[in-house]
Short mmCIF file of C-alpha atoms and ligand atoms in Angstrom, two decimals:
data_model
loop_
_atom_site.label_atom_id
_atom_site.label_comp_id
_atom_site.label_asym_id
_atom_site.label_seq_id
_atom_site.Cartn_x
_atom_site.Cartn_y
_atom_site.Cartn_z
CA UNK A 1 -53.32 -50.26 34.90
CA UNK A 2 -53.18 -51.04 31.37
CA UNK A 3 -55.45 -48.59 28.82
CA UNK A 4 -58.05 -50.59 26.46
CA UNK A 5 -59.91 -47.37 24.98
CA UNK A 6 -57.34 -45.92 22.45
CA UNK A 7 -56.26 -42.56 23.31
CA UNK A 8 -58.45 -39.75 21.63
CA UNK A 9 -57.66 -36.45 23.13
CA UNK A 10 -54.23 -34.65 22.04
CA UNK A 11 -53.39 -30.99 22.89
CA UNK A 12 -51.08 -28.81 20.64
CA UNK A 13 -48.72 -25.98 21.96
CA UNK A 14 -47.11 -23.43 19.16
CA UNK A 15 -43.13 -23.32 19.45
CA UNK A 16 -42.29 -20.66 17.19
CA UNK A 17 -43.41 -17.80 14.94
CA UNK A 18 -44.18 -19.75 11.89
CA UNK A 19 -43.34 -23.48 12.47
CA UNK A 20 -43.22 -25.84 15.02
CA UNK A 21 -45.32 -26.96 18.00
CA UNK A 22 -45.32 -29.34 20.85
CA UNK A 23 -47.49 -32.44 20.77
CA UNK A 24 -48.72 -34.24 24.28
CA UNK A 25 -51.52 -35.79 25.77
CA UNK A 26 -50.35 -38.49 23.70
CA UNK A 27 -48.72 -42.00 24.50
CA UNK A 28 -46.85 -43.49 21.27
CA UNK A 29 -46.60 -47.35 23.22
CA UNK A 30 -50.59 -47.11 23.23
CA UNK A 31 -53.12 -47.63 20.59
CA UNK A 32 -54.15 -44.28 18.69
CA UNK A 33 -57.79 -43.41 18.03
CA UNK A 34 -58.28 -42.33 14.43
CA UNK A 35 -59.72 -39.10 15.67
CA UNK A 36 -56.37 -38.31 17.56
CA UNK A 37 -54.26 -39.64 14.19
CA UNK A 38 -56.50 -37.43 12.29
CA UNK A 39 -55.44 -34.03 14.86
CA UNK A 40 -52.00 -35.02 14.38
CA UNK A 41 -51.83 -35.15 10.88
CA UNK A 42 -53.82 -31.45 11.05
CA UNK A 43 -51.31 -30.51 13.51
CA UNK A 44 -48.76 -31.70 10.80
CA UNK A 45 -49.80 -29.86 7.75
CA UNK A 46 -50.58 -26.58 10.09
CA UNK A 47 -47.10 -26.51 11.73
CA UNK A 48 -45.15 -28.34 9.67
CA UNK A 49 -43.18 -30.29 12.34
CA UNK A 50 -44.33 -31.16 15.27
CA UNK A 51 -42.56 -32.44 18.31
CA UNK A 52 -43.49 -35.35 20.90
CA UNK A 53 -41.69 -35.49 24.02
CA UNK A 54 -40.75 -38.48 26.12
CA UNK A 55 -41.33 -41.60 24.40
CA UNK A 56 -39.55 -44.72 24.94
CA UNK A 57 -40.65 -46.89 21.80
CA UNK A 58 -38.40 -49.34 19.95
CA UNK A 59 -37.66 -49.59 15.89
CA UNK A 60 -40.59 -51.77 14.85
CA UNK A 61 -42.94 -48.97 17.77
CA UNK A 62 -41.82 -46.37 15.88
CA UNK A 63 -42.46 -47.72 12.02
CA UNK A 64 -46.39 -48.35 13.31
CA UNK A 65 -46.59 -45.13 14.20
CA UNK A 66 -44.77 -43.72 11.24
CA UNK A 67 -47.39 -46.57 9.17
CA UNK A 68 -50.75 -44.45 10.52
CA UNK A 69 -50.01 -41.74 8.06
CA UNK A 70 -48.31 -43.36 5.10
CA UNK A 71 -46.15 -46.07 3.57
CA UNK A 72 -42.96 -46.48 5.50
CA UNK A 73 -40.22 -46.38 2.81
CA UNK A 74 -36.62 -48.58 2.87
CA UNK A 75 -33.88 -46.61 5.57
CA UNK A 76 -32.61 -44.52 2.85
CA UNK A 77 -31.84 -44.87 -1.11
CA UNK A 78 -28.15 -45.04 -0.79
CA UNK A 79 -28.05 -47.14 2.86
CA UNK A 80 -25.65 -50.06 2.37
CA UNK A 81 -25.75 -51.73 6.18
CA UNK A 82 -28.97 -51.13 7.23
CA UNK A 83 -30.35 -52.76 10.74
CA UNK A 84 -30.85 -56.25 10.74
CA UNK A 85 -34.43 -56.86 11.47
CA UNK A 86 -35.59 -53.03 10.57
CA UNK A 87 -34.92 -52.41 7.13
CA UNK A 88 -37.05 -49.19 7.45
CA UNK A 89 -34.97 -47.30 10.11
CA UNK A 90 -32.00 -45.52 8.94
CA UNK A 91 -29.77 -44.57 11.93
CA UNK A 92 -28.13 -41.16 12.73
CA UNK A 93 -25.25 -42.00 14.33
CA UNK A 94 -22.51 -39.41 14.69
CA UNK A 95 -19.83 -42.20 15.20
CA UNK A 96 -21.09 -44.47 11.81
CA UNK A 97 -20.79 -41.29 9.70
CA UNK A 98 -17.82 -40.41 10.96
CA UNK A 99 -16.52 -43.97 10.35
CA UNK A 100 -18.30 -44.50 6.99
CA UNK A 101 -18.40 -40.76 5.62
CA UNK A 102 -15.97 -38.39 6.68
CA UNK A 103 -16.12 -35.61 9.35
CA UNK A 104 -20.09 -35.87 9.54
CA UNK A 105 -22.09 -35.88 12.41
CA UNK A 106 -25.43 -36.44 10.02
CA UNK A 107 -27.47 -37.23 7.64
CA UNK A 108 -26.50 -34.03 6.16
CA UNK A 109 -24.87 -31.41 7.51
CA UNK A 110 -26.09 -28.55 5.36
CA UNK A 111 -29.92 -26.90 5.29
CA UNK A 112 -31.48 -29.85 3.33
CA UNK A 113 -35.10 -31.64 2.61
CA UNK A 114 -34.87 -35.19 3.18
CA UNK A 115 -33.92 -36.81 -0.34
CA UNK A 116 -34.66 -34.56 -3.03
CA UNK A 117 -32.55 -36.08 -4.93
CA UNK A 118 -34.86 -38.55 -5.87
CA UNK A 119 -38.43 -37.70 -8.03
CA UNK A 120 -40.61 -38.49 -5.30
CA UNK A 121 -38.82 -37.50 -1.93
CA UNK A 122 -39.91 -38.53 1.51
CA UNK A 123 -43.29 -36.97 1.87
CA UNK A 124 -42.77 -36.99 5.79
CA UNK A 125 -39.68 -37.91 8.33
CA UNK A 126 -40.05 -39.19 11.77
CA UNK A 127 -36.99 -38.80 13.62
CA UNK A 128 -36.36 -40.81 17.32
CA UNK A 129 -33.60 -39.84 19.61
CA UNK A 130 -32.01 -42.69 21.51
CA UNK A 131 -28.89 -41.33 22.74
CA UNK A 132 -28.20 -37.67 22.43
CA UNK A 133 -25.91 -35.38 24.33
CA UNK A 134 -27.34 -32.94 26.83
CA UNK A 135 -25.37 -30.17 25.62
CA UNK A 136 -25.76 -28.98 22.36
CA UNK A 137 -26.76 -31.37 19.28
CA UNK A 138 -30.05 -29.69 18.68
CA UNK A 139 -31.75 -29.56 15.21
CA UNK A 140 -33.62 -26.89 13.73
CA UNK A 141 -36.29 -26.72 11.16
CA UNK A 142 -37.85 -23.63 8.28
CA UNK A 143 -40.94 -23.50 7.07
CA UNK A 144 -40.92 -23.22 2.95
CA UNK A 145 -44.04 -21.81 2.80
CA UNK A 146 -42.59 -19.03 4.56
CA UNK A 147 -39.79 -18.97 2.95
CA UNK A 148 -41.87 -18.86 -0.28
CA UNK A 149 -43.83 -15.97 1.24
CA UNK A 150 -40.70 -14.27 2.23
CA UNK A 151 -40.00 -13.29 -1.40
CA UNK A 152 -41.66 -10.14 -3.60
CA UNK A 153 -44.33 -10.37 -5.77
CA UNK A 154 -42.33 -9.93 -8.75
CA UNK A 155 -39.90 -12.88 -7.53
CA UNK A 156 -42.91 -15.22 -6.56
CA UNK A 157 -43.76 -14.92 -9.72
CA UNK A 158 -40.24 -15.13 -11.35
CA UNK A 159 -39.58 -18.46 -9.21
CA UNK A 160 -43.30 -20.05 -10.01
CA UNK A 161 -41.86 -21.23 -13.64
CA UNK A 162 -38.28 -22.12 -12.76
CA UNK A 163 -37.44 -25.65 -12.09
CA UNK A 164 -34.01 -27.11 -10.43
CA UNK A 165 -31.63 -30.10 -10.80
CA UNK A 166 -31.19 -32.10 -7.23
CA UNK A 167 -28.66 -34.92 -6.94
CA UNK A 168 -26.24 -35.90 -3.70
CA UNK A 169 -23.11 -33.95 -3.63
CA UNK A 170 -24.88 -31.27 -5.07
CA UNK A 171 -22.29 -28.67 -4.16
CA UNK A 172 -19.22 -30.57 -3.58
CA UNK A 173 -19.50 -31.18 -0.13
CA UNK A 174 -17.57 -34.61 -0.63
CA UNK A 175 -14.77 -33.83 -2.91
CA UNK A 176 -12.11 -36.62 -1.33
CA UNK A 177 -12.43 -39.01 -4.28
CA UNK A 178 -11.81 -41.90 -1.77
CA UNK A 179 -14.59 -41.18 0.45
CA UNK A 180 -17.22 -44.22 0.33
CA UNK A 181 -20.13 -41.96 0.67
CA UNK A 182 -19.17 -40.57 -2.93
CA UNK A 183 -18.10 -43.48 -4.50
CA UNK A 184 -21.68 -44.95 -3.32
CA UNK A 185 -23.23 -41.90 -4.58
CA UNK A 186 -21.01 -42.25 -7.87
CA UNK A 187 -22.18 -45.79 -8.58
CA UNK A 188 -25.89 -45.42 -7.74
CA UNK A 189 -26.39 -41.64 -9.33
CA UNK A 190 -29.90 -40.08 -8.27
CA UNK A 191 -30.74 -36.84 -10.11
CA UNK A 192 -34.22 -35.21 -10.42
CA UNK A 193 -35.59 -32.05 -11.73
CA UNK A 194 -38.06 -30.59 -9.76
CA UNK A 195 -40.23 -27.20 -9.67
CA UNK A 196 -38.79 -24.43 -7.62
CA UNK A 197 -42.31 -23.63 -6.42
CA UNK A 198 -44.05 -26.66 -5.28
CA UNK A 199 -48.05 -26.76 -4.91
CA UNK A 200 -48.25 -28.77 -1.30
CA UNK A 201 -50.78 -31.94 -2.81
CA UNK A 202 -52.66 -31.17 0.89
CA UNK A 203 -52.89 -28.07 1.65
CA UNK A 204 -52.47 -26.42 -1.89
CA UNK A 205 -49.55 -24.09 -0.47
CA UNK A 206 -46.69 -23.12 -2.50
CA UNK A 207 -43.58 -24.00 -0.64
CA UNK A 208 -40.19 -22.91 -2.15
CA UNK A 209 -38.91 -26.48 -3.06
CA UNK A 210 -34.98 -26.26 -2.90
CA UNK A 211 -32.32 -26.73 -0.59
CA UNK A 212 -28.37 -26.03 -0.46
CA UNK A 213 -28.05 -29.71 0.05
CA UNK A 214 -29.53 -31.21 -2.93
CA UNK A 215 -30.36 -28.53 -5.45
CA UNK A 216 -27.22 -28.04 -7.73
CA UNK A 217 -28.92 -25.41 -10.37
CA UNK A 218 -31.81 -23.75 -11.64
CA UNK A 219 -32.38 -24.66 -15.10
CA UNK A 220 -32.76 -22.42 -18.29
CA UNK A 221 -30.88 -19.80 -17.17
CA UNK A 222 -26.97 -19.17 -16.58
CA UNK A 223 -24.58 -20.85 -14.01
CA UNK A 224 -24.39 -17.24 -12.46
CA UNK A 225 -28.08 -16.54 -12.86
CA UNK A 226 -28.35 -19.95 -11.17
CA UNK A 227 -26.40 -19.25 -8.52
CA UNK A 228 -27.40 -15.20 -7.58
CA UNK A 229 -31.29 -17.12 -7.46
CA UNK A 230 -30.25 -19.64 -5.29
CA UNK A 231 -28.64 -17.00 -3.16
CA UNK A 232 -31.43 -15.15 -2.97
CA UNK A 233 -33.68 -18.32 -2.16
CA UNK A 234 -31.99 -20.03 0.51
CA UNK A 235 -31.57 -17.12 2.39
CA UNK A 236 -35.24 -17.06 2.62
CA UNK A 237 -35.30 -21.39 3.26
CA UNK A 238 -32.81 -20.25 6.45
CA UNK A 239 -34.12 -17.30 7.48
CA UNK A 240 -33.99 -17.54 11.35
CA UNK A 241 -37.65 -16.10 11.80
CA UNK A 242 -38.64 -18.67 9.50
CA UNK A 243 -36.82 -21.53 11.77
CA UNK A 244 -38.16 -23.29 14.48
CA UNK A 245 -34.68 -25.01 17.08
CA UNK A 246 -35.28 -27.86 19.00
CA UNK A 247 -33.18 -29.79 21.80
CA UNK A 248 -33.47 -33.31 21.90
CA UNK A 249 -33.56 -35.35 25.23
CA UNK A 250 -33.58 -39.70 25.05
CA UNK A 251 -36.99 -40.54 23.93
CA UNK A 252 -38.02 -37.10 21.96
CA UNK A 253 -39.53 -37.53 18.56
CA UNK A 254 -39.92 -34.78 15.74
CA UNK A 255 -42.46 -35.55 12.50
CA UNK A 256 -41.88 -33.06 9.99
CA UNK A 257 -43.83 -32.85 6.45
CA UNK A 258 -40.85 -33.29 3.98
CA UNK A 259 -42.86 -31.48 1.54
CA UNK A 260 -42.72 -28.15 3.46
CA UNK A 261 -39.83 -27.69 5.49
CA UNK A 262 -35.85 -27.81 5.34
CA UNK A 263 -33.78 -28.71 8.18
CA UNK A 264 -30.34 -28.33 9.85
CA UNK A 265 -28.37 -31.24 11.59
CA UNK A 266 -25.79 -29.81 14.47
CA UNK A 267 -23.59 -27.68 13.91
CA UNK A 268 -21.94 -27.68 17.48
CA UNK A 269 -20.62 -31.00 17.96
CA UNK A 270 -17.41 -29.98 16.82
CA UNK A 271 -16.97 -28.70 20.62
CA UNK A 272 -17.88 -32.06 22.24
CA UNK A 273 -16.51 -35.71 22.44
CA UNK A 274 -20.18 -37.55 22.40
CA UNK A 275 -22.29 -39.88 21.01
CA UNK A 276 -25.39 -38.95 19.32
CA UNK A 277 -27.49 -41.62 17.63
CA UNK A 278 -31.60 -40.96 16.77
CA UNK A 279 -33.34 -43.44 14.23
CA UNK A 280 -35.26 -41.84 11.56
CA UNK A 281 -37.91 -43.57 9.28
CA UNK A 282 -39.71 -41.89 6.18
CA UNK A 283 -42.44 -42.03 4.52
CA UNK A 284 -43.31 -42.32 0.22
CA UNK A 285 -43.70 -38.98 -1.01
CA UNK A 286 -45.39 -37.95 -4.57
CA UNK A 287 -44.21 -36.38 -7.06
CA UNK A 288 -44.21 -32.44 -6.86
CA UNK A 289 -45.79 -30.20 -8.96
CA UNK A 290 -45.65 -27.01 -9.78
CA UNK A 291 -48.04 -23.87 -10.08
CA UNK A 292 -47.53 -24.42 -14.03
CA UNK A 293 -48.39 -28.12 -14.20
CA UNK A 294 -45.08 -28.83 -14.51
CA UNK A 295 -44.04 -32.75 -12.46
CA UNK A 296 -40.91 -33.54 -11.77
CA UNK A 297 -39.04 -35.65 -13.69
CA UNK A 298 -36.16 -38.17 -13.19
CA UNK A 299 -32.41 -37.73 -14.74
CA UNK A 300 -30.93 -40.81 -13.18
CA UNK A 301 -32.06 -42.92 -10.90
CA UNK A 302 -35.61 -44.48 -9.87
CA UNK A 303 -38.37 -43.27 -7.45
CA UNK A 304 -37.97 -44.15 -3.56
CA UNK A 305 -40.33 -46.56 -2.06
CA UNK A 306 -40.93 -49.40 0.05
CA UNK A 307 -38.30 -51.64 -1.83
CA UNK A 308 -34.84 -51.85 -0.67
CA UNK A 309 -32.04 -49.63 -1.98
CA UNK A 310 -30.46 -50.43 -5.41
CA UNK A 311 -26.69 -51.09 -3.44
CA UNK A 312 -28.98 -53.85 -1.31
CA UNK A 313 -31.00 -55.01 -4.50
CA UNK A 314 -27.73 -55.89 -6.47
CA UNK A 315 -27.18 -58.95 -3.69
CA UNK A 316 -30.86 -59.45 -4.74
CA UNK A 317 -32.53 -59.68 -1.33
CA UNK A 318 -36.12 -57.87 -1.45
CA UNK A 319 -38.35 -57.43 -4.80
CA UNK A 320 -40.08 -54.18 -4.97
CA UNK A 321 -43.75 -54.19 -3.50
CA UNK A 322 -45.39 -51.55 -4.34
CA UNK A 323 -46.17 -50.05 -8.28
CA UNK A 324 -44.30 -47.15 -8.48
CA UNK A 325 -45.65 -43.60 -10.28
CA UNK A 326 -45.42 -43.18 -14.23
CA UNK A 327 -42.33 -40.57 -14.23
CA UNK A 328 -40.72 -39.13 -17.97
CA UNK A 329 -36.76 -39.52 -18.28
CA UNK A 330 -35.30 -36.59 -19.23
CA UNK A 331 -31.61 -36.00 -20.79
CA UNK A 332 -28.78 -35.71 -17.98
CA UNK A 333 -28.13 -31.42 -18.19
C1 SIN B 1 -31.60 -35.59 9.36
O1 SIN B 1 -31.39 -34.62 8.91
O2 SIN B 1 -32.52 -36.23 9.14
C2 SIN B 1 -31.48 -35.84 10.97
C3 SIN B 1 -30.71 -34.51 11.02
C4 SIN B 1 -30.32 -34.09 12.97
O3 SIN B 1 -29.37 -35.25 12.94
O4 SIN B 1 -30.76 -33.64 13.49
#
């Protein structure tokens, strides 16, 4: 029987102590009432990552669902082979990454927050499982507000005034100079300075906004002080008690607040010769602001939004369609 009235009631079930909830009672193939969208947004802000089970939607429906919550970005700032007809979709495909980037199973195999190399990292990400293994392949998410609150008061006060540089290959994950992804990073440098503590624009919570994937160092301290401080901060970011772990089935969707979370792609796929294909979309983010009012700054590159990547722009395909927020340039450190 076809349903004409938009779905208006959802159920939210918390999954772990500090992060994660499953949302049921909604079919993403069908229209969703504004009240249910508001409830999903509220659940996202509270639980930081929400999961929808068994939703068999296509690329266009995934983009349409994401668009209820904000402006959908281009697939990824360094994506050079977007899916034809679906330029907003980033395939997370183990075989594609192994072929193009060397031994990687996902977009980034370390704890990371999506694309913090840009001055306006995505506000949120929506990941859809298309073909995932029955065993293994789980993803973890961590609550960066809990990470901040896990620091002692004197360290929170110190962190409140710090800034850090974020870039691709921050920790020399790619060292082989022939690696195609490393070459792409070097040809299209994206580097930004973010406050170490970010005030969430909607909840006003403080989040510890550093991650092992992208944060290279803390500014205005010595290298060894930076290393030690990052070790303390990353310990909180990756602490098991601040996380939730999700096992995927085909059709499952994870929707996370990228302003308040970090995540970790699977760590066990070495053991299995299996396919793993998911599709991700991201929402355009704002410029992070620290407790002292410091706004993130570009060192190299440009803000990330719905325009195509610098790589594709070189081929002259699509023009920027939105005004990006004004950002100041700072010299490279
Ligand atoms: C991602 O890092 O966005 C994808 C995570 C995953 O592959 O599980």
